[in-house]
Every structure is written in structure tokens, then in C-alpha cells.
Amino acid sequence: MLVCNGVEGDSRVQKTARSAAAAGWEVVLLGRSPDGRPASWRLGGAQVRLLPVPTPLDCPPRTARRPLLTRPLAYRPATAPYRAQRVKAWRDELRTRRAALAAGRRPAPYAAARLAGPRAAARLAQRWVGFRTRQLDRGTALRGTGSPLDRAAVAVWRRALKERCWRRLWPGLYDFELAYGRAVDELRPDLIHAHDFRMLGVGARAKVRAAAAGRAVKLVWDAHEYLPGVRPWQHDVRWLPAHLAHEREYAPCADAAVTVSGTLAALLREAHGLAEEPAVVLNAPEAHATTPTHTTGTSGTRTGTVAPASASTGTGAADGGDSGPGEAGEDAVPSLRALCGIGTGTPLVVYSGAAAPQRGLGTMVEALAELPEVHTALVVPRPAAGYLRELRARAAELGAAERLHVLPYVPYRQVVPFLAEADAGAIPLHHWTNHEIALITKFFEYAHARLPLVVSDVRTMAATTRETGQGEVFRAEDTADYVRAVRAVLAAPQRYRAAYERPGLLEQWTWEAQARTLDRIYARLLHQAAPERPDHQEQPEGDGNADLRGGAREDRAAAGRPVRGQGTPGDGRGHRRARGRERQRRGGAVPR
């Protein structure tokens, strides 16, 4: 499995690796090291390896050129910081000289007169440096939004190279190939599961190299998002056309595709002319742990205890040994209300997920002025981020600073019980293409926590919420309507929680149900029979996957069933692959 992030915080990737290993596949998950240092740990029965990804191609020469045509007085990018720091040092030196003259008991007018000329020159130099730096900043901003020359370059390369134009427009995509390619080749996989659009090219090229070496490798493309609807990750007019071209070039190489919703599956099939519609694998929480139980007080606020449960977008620190980030502390679920410093009788609305303006968190903060009794908790990956500082400042202006709580992600697999202490879960998304076409992770997490929902009128989630009756829908970016929806769910919480008692509703929104789809795809591509497993399996205490490193495989062999990825006894294939893996281990390709 390939992913372009550090694995931590990506619940879909973690659950995919864990469930595949639990099904008997031999899984190695390659991710990107966030600090540039290699790392390795176990994720259930899967091996996680983080690879350093140097990105020199992400800084092409054009980014080092000054905008000569539009801002001729601007500095070169590398020169501006040096000049600014140099003039600061000059002015500091003059202050020190003036202090030295004063310490030598020179008259103050003498010190001022002696340094008047240099000080005036330093002030003038600082203004000149500041002007030229601002010229550079404005020219760079114009280049990012798309100057006529930049747009012309995009048009020319797209027409000349078509799908291959990404090599000119965004060569940084090849940095991932140079970091991952050799590691993939050394592992000699039978199947590559490429998560999202950046890893699609890495997997496709590895498949081509394997074919040239006489090995058949199957490629599964897991499309997490609809790329044309993604907000560019970098402020550059080249970013989206380049990534779209990259996806168009390599999508036909996939032997199977999966995605997060039926709407997105239809869009992908139409956009890339796929032979069949991608399978839908919802990013739902795991459901094998104990379901939280609650009682209801006179105020309608739930009380009681919660037990460790489902998957999350949260992360945690490693506890050493074979477990990795997100594996630690699963038995000690923190209390959301304790972290907020409030009791069980205080109304609490929670948001869990990434923080960005288009996520609608500003609406939640503005509403605090109209909901004087309600507290709001934002559970986010980086509580100290600049956008969240802005939200805190706005809450202070509204006199609601003490009712806005910004909290970090909790350990992996703890989000559902953690959120269950809230009174409502908010999804205040703005109208963006990718927000309209899928049920996002937090929708399922809130549902398994049995929270009444407050959802903006983005198409798919609003329609589902209305159909199930699990919450209220409000107009996106409309604070007054959000306030109405919050008051409605807090006034009659049991009415909305009753929706979760519908037979089969939460069962179909579990990762266990989704994992069976992936298992069938893997088995079909590799021509192996996927054993039938009941919908609800009793899981062992603890990790639930720890025995896969020994007992589970031995039990399968003793029963005469093939272990995934090892072939059947006597067919020769298992012996060849075993010898190949042994050579890889001796050569350092497979970490121990």
C-alpha cells in the first residue's frame, strides 16, 4: 500500500492496512516521513514504513526568478531575506555604537551628531529593502494566481504534451517516484494499493517495471477525492492542471478502482472511461469494540461512561515495541467534557476534523453569540494553527472565548467514544464539489457516537440526514439558520438519536462491512478464493490483529487453507515467493 502522508491521522489508510492483514494478506504500507527520517512500526498485522521524500523538483528554477516584467525593482527570492537581515544588523550596530559613546561619557548631542548620517542612511536603506521585498511578494502572489505568461505556459504545455504535461507543469510529482520506486521494486509485491492521486503514478510505474521483469503486479487505485473539485494544495495556477493530467495518464493502468461514494464512482468512470464503475468503500468506523452506553438526565444531556471503540482520524504517540503511532493508549479514552472543563449538564456541540475556512468553523464561532449557554469544541490536528488563532480571537471579540475549546486529535481508534460525550455533532461545510458528493468520515463517527447531527445543506449528507432523521439541516454559511438547527437538536435529542435504532443502519456504516469489498477485489485480481466470513466476528481482546504474525497463519496452514500471498502447498509458487522474501530480508529490503 502506498500513501503520500505519514499514515498517522489518515484513518482510511490505517483501517485498510489493518483489515487486509486481518484477512490474511501480507501487507507493507509505505508512507512519507514527516521529519525526513525513516521509521517503521506495526499496525495490527501490517508493517508500516515511512520513507524520506526529498523534494528538490518541487522548487523549479522559475520559483527562484524575480518577476522582472511585472515588478522590475523586486529582489530575487533568495536575495530578499539576506538584504532584510543585513539592514537590521546595520541598524542594531548603530544603536550599540550610540550606547558605547554614551557610556564613554560623551555629551549626548555629540553622540547624536556623530551618528546622524549613518543612522539616516540605515533608515533609508531599510525602507528601500522593504519596498523591494514587497515588490517581490506581490509579484510572487500574482504568479501564483496566474499571470498572463503563466496561463499561456499552462495552455501551451497542455496542448503540446496532453496527459504528459505534468512533467513540465509540476515536476515535483516525480519526487515521490524517486523516493518510493526502489522500495516498491525491492518488495516485489503481487498487488499495489495506491491511495489517492499522487500515489497512482508511483503504483502504475512500478507495475510497468514489474511487467518488464516478467512479474505480474495488479494495481488498485483508491480515489479518496474528486480531483477536479479539490482546492489546490498550493497557490499556483499550474497545480490543478498538472495533477489532473497525472491522474488521466495513469488511471487506465489500474486493474480495479475503489472510492468513497456512488456519486464519485460515476464521475470517475465517466472522466476516465473506466471499464467498470469503481467499487464503493465508505470511510466508516470500525465497530468491533463495545458500543458506548448512555443515560439521559432531565436536561436531555447524556451522562455515563464510554468504552473504547471505533476508528478515528485522530493520532497518538507510539508506546514503543511493535506498536506504532495511534496504537497506544486505546484503553484510556480521555473525557471530552473534562478537557473542556465542563460538566454533564452543559450543552456541548463538537466538530472533529481538519480546520479550514471552507469547513465552516467560522459559522460555529459566530453562532456562539446567539447561543449563550452552548459550548463548542473543535477537535483538530493542529490546535495552534493560524486559522484557529483567528477563530479564538473572534470568539474573544464576541465575549465567548471561554466557551470555545480547541483540542488536539485523540489516539487512533478513540474518536467515537471520545465524541460520544457531546450533545451534537456539527458538519458546517461550505458548498465545494467534494463536499457535495460523499458522506465524509466525521458523518459516520458522529453516527456511531449516536450524536444528533447539525449538517449544512451540502447535497449527499443533507439528503441522508433528512432521510434517516438523525439531525437537522441548515443553509451553509448562514449563522442564523445554524443557530436554529442547534437549538432544535438540543431541545429534543432523543428524537434524533432514535434514528440510530433503525435495524441495520449502523451495521452497514462499519468498516468491517467495507473491508469485505476490498477483500473480494484483492482475491479476484489475484485469482484466489475469498473465504466467506460472517458479518459480525467476535474479536479477541486487545489489538485484534496481534495473533496474525503467528497463530492465525499457522492455523490456516494446519486447516489446509492457503495463507494469502503464499500460494497453496505444492503449487511451487509459495516456495518461490518464500525464497524471494528471504533474499529481500537478508538484503535489507524487508524491515524486521
XYZ file of C-alpha atoms in Angstrom:
592
model
C 0.000 0.000 0.000
C 1.200 3.474 -0.909
C 0.179 6.797 0.635
C 1.733 10.257 0.326
C 1.346 11.192 4.000
C 2.759 9.999 7.314
C -0.043 7.418 7.880
C -0.885 8.933 11.272
C -4.190 10.777 11.099
C -5.343 9.007 7.915
C -7.992 6.654 9.253
C -8.903 5.201 5.861
C -5.320 4.148 5.168
C -4.821 2.697 8.635
C -8.060 0.734 8.566
C -7.337 -0.589 5.082
C -3.924 -1.903 6.137
C -5.175 -3.405 9.393
C -8.191 -5.141 7.856
C -6.188 -6.528 4.925
C -3.675 -8.011 7.353
C -6.534 -9.377 9.448
C -7.887 -11.102 6.335
C -4.554 -12.887 5.893
C -2.798 -10.727 3.312
C 0.858 -9.875 3.843
C 0.782 -6.054 3.990
C 3.557 -3.473 3.811
C 2.345 0.144 3.953
C 4.754 2.756 2.587
C 4.204 6.367 3.670
C 6.054 9.664 3.692
C 8.192 10.542 6.687
C 7.141 13.947 8.088
C 10.595 14.684 9.512
C 12.763 13.236 6.747
C 13.912 10.259 8.827
C 12.987 6.619 8.108
C 10.602 4.985 10.561
C 8.913 1.618 10.922
C 6.258 0.074 13.161
C 3.472 -2.491 13.216
C -0.139 -1.535 12.563
C -2.019 -4.626 13.642
C -0.640 -7.307 11.331
C 0.662 -4.794 8.767
C 4.177 -3.387 8.528
C 4.378 0.420 8.214
C 7.470 2.033 6.702
C 7.908 5.794 6.377
C 10.335 6.918 3.687
C 12.180 10.253 3.424
C 10.937 12.215 0.397
C 13.373 14.954 -0.690
C 11.534 17.494 -2.852
C 14.052 19.442 -4.970
C 11.778 19.100 -8.015
C 9.089 20.916 -6.063
C 11.217 24.080 -6.319
C 11.816 24.584 -10.056
C 14.064 27.445 -11.254
C 11.076 29.642 -12.087
C 10.329 29.971 -8.364
C 13.809 31.485 -7.868
C 13.387 34.122 -10.576
C 12.262 37.626 -9.798
C 9.151 38.964 -11.592
C 11.209 41.148 -13.913
C 8.397 42.100 -16.301
C 5.742 42.980 -13.725
C 7.980 44.125 -10.815
C 11.401 45.150 -12.198
C 12.590 46.544 -8.831
C 11.817 43.343 -6.916
C 14.611 41.320 -5.347
C 15.431 37.793 -6.387
C 13.725 35.373 -3.932
C 16.989 34.235 -2.375
C 18.275 37.809 -2.005
C 15.383 39.402 -0.147
C 15.835 37.649 3.256
C 19.578 38.374 3.200
C 19.113 42.091 2.475
C 16.414 42.476 5.107
C 18.531 40.806 7.779
C 21.639 42.749 6.749
C 19.990 46.139 7.187
C 18.596 45.070 10.582
C 22.128 44.175 11.640
C 23.375 47.586 10.451
C 20.784 49.475 12.497
C 21.484 47.319 15.551
C 25.200 48.082 15.197
C 24.462 51.805 15.160
C 22.388 51.504 18.337
C 25.282 49.715 20.015
C 27.759 52.417 18.907
C 25.499 55.139 20.263
C 25.286 53.326 23.588
C 29.088 52.984 23.650
C 29.527 56.728 23.103
C 27.083 57.460 25.898
C 28.898 55.037 28.200
C 32.176 56.911 27.465
C 30.584 59.996 28.985
C 30.451 61.867 25.732
C 27.792 64.591 25.593
C 24.514 63.308 24.164
C 24.455 65.934 21.354
C 27.933 64.796 20.301
C 26.843 61.152 20.038
C 23.705 62.082 18.114
C 25.582 64.354 15.693
C 28.364 61.848 15.028
C 25.913 59.094 14.108
C 23.249 61.223 12.413
C 24.465 60.491 8.899
C 24.869 56.712 9.294
C 21.523 56.434 11.085
C 19.714 58.332 8.332
C 21.388 56.134 5.704
C 20.356 52.981 7.606
C 16.731 54.143 7.847
C 16.678 54.926 4.143
C 18.233 51.541 3.334
C 15.628 49.745 5.432
C 12.794 51.483 3.592
C 14.379 50.641 0.228
C 14.843 46.993 1.196
C 11.256 46.828 2.457
C 9.946 48.311 -0.796
C 11.856 45.839 -2.975
C 10.778 42.922 -0.750
C 7.124 43.957 -1.058
C 7.566 44.121 -4.811
C 8.823 40.537 -4.755
C 5.925 39.393 -2.570
C 3.343 40.991 -4.850
C 4.976 39.583 -7.953
C 5.079 36.114 -6.408
C 1.400 36.344 -5.429
C 0.495 37.385 -8.976
C 2.493 34.481 -10.362
C 0.615 32.060 -8.120
C -2.811 33.347 -9.130
C -1.785 33.172 -12.755
C -0.139 35.955 -14.691
C -0.845 36.007 -18.445
C 2.581 34.447 -19.019
C 1.896 31.625 -16.544
C -1.515 30.883 -18.029
C -0.031 30.883 -21.501
C 2.634 28.392 -20.369
C -0.041 26.101 -18.937
C -2.055 26.238 -22.170
C 0.987 25.539 -24.345
C 2.219 22.539 -22.352
C -1.265 21.044 -22.070
C -1.753 21.276 -25.816
C 1.730 20.011 -26.661
C 2.050 17.110 -24.204
C -1.561 16.397 -23.203
C -1.550 13.922 -20.252
C 2.243 14.053 -20.039
C 2.241 17.816 -19.412
C 2.504 17.360 -15.648
C 6.220 16.642 -16.093
C 6.681 20.261 -17.154
C 3.968 21.919 -15.117
C 4.570 20.131 -11.790
C 7.727 18.001 -11.866
C 7.578 17.686 -8.072
C 5.262 14.708 -8.572
C 8.326 12.762 -9.655
C 9.957 13.322 -6.262
C 7.583 10.637 -4.935
C 8.660 8.228 -7.661
C 12.315 8.697 -6.749
C 11.562 8.139 -3.060
C 9.144 5.206 -3.332
C 10.014 3.435 -6.589
C 13.064 1.480 -5.474
C 11.415 0.418 -2.197
C 8.381 -0.919 -4.082
C 10.558 -2.832 -6.540
C 12.557 -4.448 -3.740
C 9.385 -5.689 -2.026
C 8.270 -7.472 -5.250
C 4.551 -7.149 -4.454
C 1.769 -9.146 -6.072
C -0.643 -6.240 -5.676
C -0.226 -2.498 -5.126
C -2.964 -0.484 -3.419
C -2.330 3.187 -4.321
C -4.144 5.674 -2.101
C -5.307 8.837 -3.878
C -3.987 10.656 -6.919
C -0.304 11.214 -6.082
C 0.432 7.549 -5.464
C -1.427 6.413 -8.585
C 1.560 7.234 -10.796
C 4.041 5.568 -8.431
C 1.999 2.365 -8.458
C 1.460 2.411 -12.214
C 5.157 2.818 -13.000
C 6.057 0.036 -10.546
C 3.566 -2.195 -12.372
C 5.271 -1.416 -15.703
C 8.732 -2.213 -14.340
C 7.485 -5.475 -12.848
C 5.977 -6.490 -16.190
C 9.317 -5.820 -17.883
C 10.941 -8.127 -15.318
C 8.403 -10.874 -16.027
C 6.268 -10.378 -12.906
C 2.536 -9.687 -12.959
C 1.508 -6.970 -10.493
C -2.084 -5.822 -10.009
C -2.876 -2.181 -9.231
C -5.802 -0.985 -7.121
C -6.482 2.762 -7.203
C -8.235 4.153 -4.125
C -9.667 7.568 -5.098
C -10.299 9.451 -1.862
C -11.491 12.636 -3.573
C -12.773 14.009 -6.858
C -9.653 15.784 -8.086
C -11.369 18.438 -10.272
C -13.227 19.548 -7.141
C -10.146 19.750 -4.895
C -8.937 23.124 -3.712
C -5.279 23.291 -4.904
C -2.878 22.433 -2.132
C -0.522 25.170 -3.334
C -1.343 28.651 -4.572
C -0.192 28.100 -8.147
C -2.094 28.099 -11.414
C -0.128 25.043 -12.564
C -1.101 22.766 -9.654
C -4.555 21.566 -10.675
C -3.955 21.118 -14.447
C -0.772 19.163 -13.696
C -2.395 16.809 -11.185
C -5.415 16.298 -13.431
C -3.104 15.316 -16.293
C -1.165 12.973 -13.996
C -4.392 11.236 -12.959
C -5.620 10.955 -16.563
C -2.338 9.384 -17.663
C -2.278 6.656 -15.032
C -5.951 5.912 -14.281
C -6.152 3.423 -17.202
C -3.314 1.421 -15.604
C -5.462 0.464 -12.615
C -6.830 -3.095 -12.625
C -9.544 -2.035 -10.185
C -10.663 1.208 -8.589
C -12.446 1.959 -5.345
C -13.774 5.235 -3.999
C -15.815 6.753 -1.195
C -19.299 7.231 -2.717
C -21.520 6.122 -5.578
C -21.671 9.660 -6.954
C -17.892 9.878 -7.125
C -17.689 6.393 -8.651
C -19.926 7.509 -11.535
C -17.876 10.699 -12.030
C -14.605 8.760 -12.154
C -15.915 6.228 -14.652
C -17.135 8.990 -16.947
C -13.984 11.118 -16.595
C -11.514 8.292 -17.267
C -13.557 5.908 -19.407
C -13.107 3.099 -16.893
C -14.294 -0.353 -17.984
C -16.367 -0.712 -14.829
C -17.596 1.625 -12.139
C -15.297 1.811 -9.099
C -16.441 -0.121 -6.049
C -17.711 1.987 -3.153
C -15.815 1.608 0.129
C -17.152 4.031 2.722
C -14.724 5.503 5.225
C -16.787 4.199 8.125
C -15.529 3.488 11.674
C -14.669 0.044 12.938
C -17.446 -1.450 15.029
C -15.938 -4.485 16.748
C -15.393 -2.741 20.113
C -18.006 -2.175 22.806
C -20.730 0.290 21.852
C -20.932 3.272 24.219
C -23.932 3.292 26.563
C -25.574 6.412 27.895
C -28.373 7.575 30.101
C -30.303 10.783 29.763
C -30.751 13.337 32.521
C -33.581 15.784 32.967
C -31.808 18.357 30.810
C -31.543 15.954 27.901
C -27.765 15.796 28.281
C -26.283 12.294 28.237
C -24.302 11.016 31.146
C -22.438 7.816 31.881
C -19.265 6.173 30.692
C -17.961 5.251 27.291
C -15.869 2.282 26.294
C -13.069 2.186 23.725
C -14.477 1.786 20.271
C -14.151 2.671 16.707
C -11.627 4.108 14.293
C -10.743 7.744 14.012
C -8.980 10.455 12.175
C -7.022 11.073 15.349
C -3.468 10.128 16.145
C -1.411 9.429 19.206
C 2.138 8.783 20.296
C 3.844 5.447 19.987
C 4.257 3.399 23.110
C 7.320 1.529 21.937
C 7.713 -2.079 20.863
C 5.970 -3.144 17.693
C 3.041 -0.796 18.066
C 3.191 2.492 16.270
C 1.585 5.905 16.412
C -2.092 5.559 17.067
C -1.752 2.188 18.789
C -1.043 3.485 22.263
C -3.483 4.327 24.997
C -6.510 2.636 23.437
C -7.839 1.548 26.846
C -7.736 5.045 28.360
C -10.230 7.136 26.408
C -9.941 10.771 27.535
C -13.028 12.696 28.562
C -14.107 15.374 26.108
C -16.006 17.273 28.797
C -13.110 17.107 31.250
C -10.777 18.582 28.637
C -13.302 21.367 28.044
C -13.654 21.892 31.790
C -17.442 21.495 31.797
C -19.922 19.189 33.478
C -22.555 16.870 32.068
C -25.316 19.463 32.266
C -23.642 21.952 29.896
C -24.757 21.805 26.232
C -21.769 20.894 24.017
C -21.539 20.902 20.205
C -18.448 19.225 18.727
C -16.625 19.384 15.398
C -13.931 16.818 14.599
C -11.658 17.062 11.560
C -9.408 19.356 9.565
C -9.652 23.100 10.163
C -10.036 25.404 7.162
C -12.341 28.304 6.193
C -14.296 26.142 3.726
C -15.085 23.715 6.558
C -17.436 26.295 8.065
C -15.867 26.627 11.507
C -16.377 30.374 11.320
C -20.138 29.785 11.341
C -19.846 27.795 14.575
C -17.841 30.562 16.241
C -20.172 33.359 15.098
C -23.133 31.389 16.466
C -21.717 31.455 19.998
C -23.043 34.999 20.386
C -26.596 33.712 19.785
C -26.179 30.553 21.886
C -25.031 31.928 25.245
C -25.498 28.621 27.086
C -23.745 26.410 24.489
C -20.069 25.423 24.403
C -18.292 24.454 21.167
C -15.362 22.014 20.911
C -13.143 21.847 17.826
C -11.089 18.623 17.709
C -8.402 19.359 15.118
C -4.958 18.072 14.084
C -3.055 21.311 14.852
C -4.721 23.424 17.556
C -2.020 26.125 17.297
C -2.538 26.738 13.559
C -3.004 30.316 12.394
C -6.617 29.847 11.308
C -7.551 28.559 14.755
C -5.840 31.530 16.389
C -8.096 33.732 14.263
C -11.167 31.809 15.449
C -10.106 32.194 19.069
C -9.627 35.926 18.567
C -13.085 36.219 17.026
C -14.629 34.302 19.923
C -12.937 36.727 22.314
C -14.420 39.678 20.411
C -17.847 38.086 20.820
C -17.284 37.590 24.545
C -17.348 33.801 24.138
C -13.695 32.885 24.476
C -14.360 30.653 27.499
C -16.969 28.674 25.516
C -14.731 27.813 22.556
C -12.464 24.810 23.193
C -9.787 23.844 20.656
C -8.491 20.336 21.321
C -5.984 18.021 19.599
C -6.809 14.706 17.980
C -7.088 11.765 20.350
C -5.327 8.423 19.741
C -6.308 6.311 16.772
C -9.487 4.279 17.276
C -10.713 6.516 20.138
C -12.636 9.222 18.311
C -16.102 7.633 18.583
C -16.159 7.156 22.373
C -14.393 10.490 22.798
C -17.056 12.344 20.797
C -19.914 10.484 22.477
C -19.840 12.871 25.453
C -21.054 15.759 23.269
C -24.719 16.642 22.719
C -24.494 17.232 18.964
C -22.018 16.837 16.110
C -21.605 19.656 13.567
C -20.687 19.401 9.871
C -20.911 23.043 8.675
C -19.238 22.579 5.276
C -19.404 25.190 2.539
C -20.548 24.308 -0.978
C -17.492 22.743 -2.643
C -17.698 19.928 -5.167
C -16.065 17.314 -2.925
C -18.277 18.344 -0.015
C -21.380 17.626 -2.092
C -20.716 14.105 -3.317
C -19.864 11.920 -0.313
C -20.586 11.045 3.290
C -17.377 12.119 4.984
C -15.603 10.376 7.846
C -16.985 12.527 10.651
C -20.550 11.789 9.488
C -20.039 8.113 10.337
C -18.086 8.850 13.522
C -20.885 11.073 14.824
C -23.429 8.401 13.895
C -21.604 5.666 15.817
C -21.300 8.055 18.763
C -25.096 8.423 18.408
C -24.923 12.198 18.204
C -27.727 14.290 16.708
C -26.270 15.998 13.632
C -26.236 19.638 12.566
C -25.353 19.481 8.861
C -25.102 22.178 6.202
C -27.121 21.674 3.021
C -24.339 20.004 1.049
C -26.138 17.562 -1.198
C -25.341 13.991 -0.133
C -25.050 14.495 3.621
C -28.126 16.734 3.772
C -30.208 14.189 1.838
C -29.050 11.318 4.057
C -29.687 13.285 7.255
C -33.209 14.178 6.150
C -33.933 10.588 5.097
C -32.730 8.997 8.349
C -33.953 11.745 10.681
C -30.687 11.775 12.607
C -30.297 15.550 12.635
C -31.145 18.992 11.281
C -30.024 20.611 8.028
C -29.170 24.326 7.764
C -28.135 26.630 4.922
C -24.346 26.672 4.519
C -22.685 29.898 5.757
C -25.976 31.044 7.337
C -25.270 31.638 11.028
C -28.903 32.287 11.961
C -30.039 29.034 10.372
C -27.194 27.163 12.091
C -28.389 28.572 15.426
C -31.921 27.346 14.648
C -30.643 23.832 13.869
C -28.540 23.651 17.056
C -31.448 24.746 19.208
C -33.681 22.142 17.568
C -31.381 19.177 18.255
C -30.601 20.310 21.802
C -34.300 20.707 22.580
C -35.247 17.133 21.618
C -32.070 14.993 21.427
C -33.850 11.653 21.860
C -35.919 12.286 18.744
C -32.756 12.343 16.624
C -30.903 9.569 18.483
C -33.842 7.281 17.878
C -32.841 7.180 14.195
C -29.811 5.064 15.117
C -32.077 2.308 16.405
C -33.238 1.551 12.862
C -32.246 -2.082 12.206
C -29.131 -2.393 10.071
C -28.389 1.358 9.797
C -25.172 1.476 11.823
C -24.180 -2.048 10.794
C -23.895 -1.001 7.157
C -21.846 2.041 8.225
C -18.979 -0.010 9.628
C -15.511 -0.603 8.291
C -15.927 -4.349 8.696
C -18.641 -4.278 6.020
C -16.459 -2.157 3.727
C -13.365 -4.323 4.234
C -15.147 -7.325 2.776
C -15.474 -5.443 -0.509
C -11.729 -4.799 -0.613
C -11.001 -8.420 0.284
C -13.111 -9.648 -2.643
C -11.333 -7.252 -5.010
C -7.884 -8.436 -3.906
C -8.916 -12.095 -4.234
C -10.446 -11.577 -7.686
C -7.365 -9.791 -9.021
C -5.021 -12.458 -7.695
C -7.361 -15.348 -8.630
C -7.699 -16.548 -5.057
C -10.879 -17.568 -3.311
C -12.007 -15.140 -0.633
C -13.297 -17.223 2.287
C -16.778 -16.352 3.442
C -16.751 -14.603 6.787
C -19.788 -13.810 8.896
C -20.887 -10.195 9.114
C -20.071 -9.989 12.811
C -16.983 -11.752 14.085
C -16.025 -11.931 17.694
C -12.721 -10.185 18.068
C -10.039 -11.173 20.558
C -9.275 -8.837 23.390
C -6.664 -6.184 22.793
C -5.332 -5.371 19.345
C -7.428 -7.919 17.496
C -4.659 -8.444 14.947
C -1.656 -9.372 17.079
C -2.039 -13.129 16.504
C -1.721 -12.705 12.751
C 2.063 -12.723 12.969
C 1.999 -16.335 14.101
C -1.092 -18.142 15.251
C -3.512 -17.118 12.514
C -1.215 -18.157 9.681
C -0.317 -21.436 11.378
C -3.989 -22.207 11.963
C -4.768 -21.642 8.297
C -1.950 -23.884 7.156
C -2.998 -26.603 9.582
C -6.531 -26.449 8.214
C -5.261 -26.871 4.656
C -6.202 -23.298 3.621
C -3.683 -21.082 1.817
C -2.243 -18.105 3.627
C -2.811 -15.023 1.487
C 0.203 -14.194 -0.630
C 1.889 -17.564 -0.062
C 0.156 -19.814 -2.550
C -1.129 -23.323 -1.913
C 1.025 -26.157 -0.671
C 2.688 -27.956 -3.536
C 1.994 -25.436 -6.280
C 5.581 -24.189 -6.226
C 4.510 -20.577 -6.012
C 4.705 -20.348 -2.253
C 8.251 -21.751 -2.221
C 9.426 -19.313 -4.860
C 7.961 -16.361 -3.029
C 9.293 -17.517 0.320
C 12.825 -17.750 -1.067
C 12.399 -14.315 -2.646
C 11.321 -12.797 0.658
C 14.246 -14.403 2.434
C 16.643 -12.857 -0.065
C 14.954 -9.481 0.443
C 15.284 -9.726 4.222
C 18.961 -10.593 4.004
C 19.425 -7.634 1.649
C 17.584 -5.253 3.933
C 14.549 -4.760 1.684
C 12.005 -6.000 4.219
C 12.468 -4.465 7.702
C 12.332 -6.697 10.737
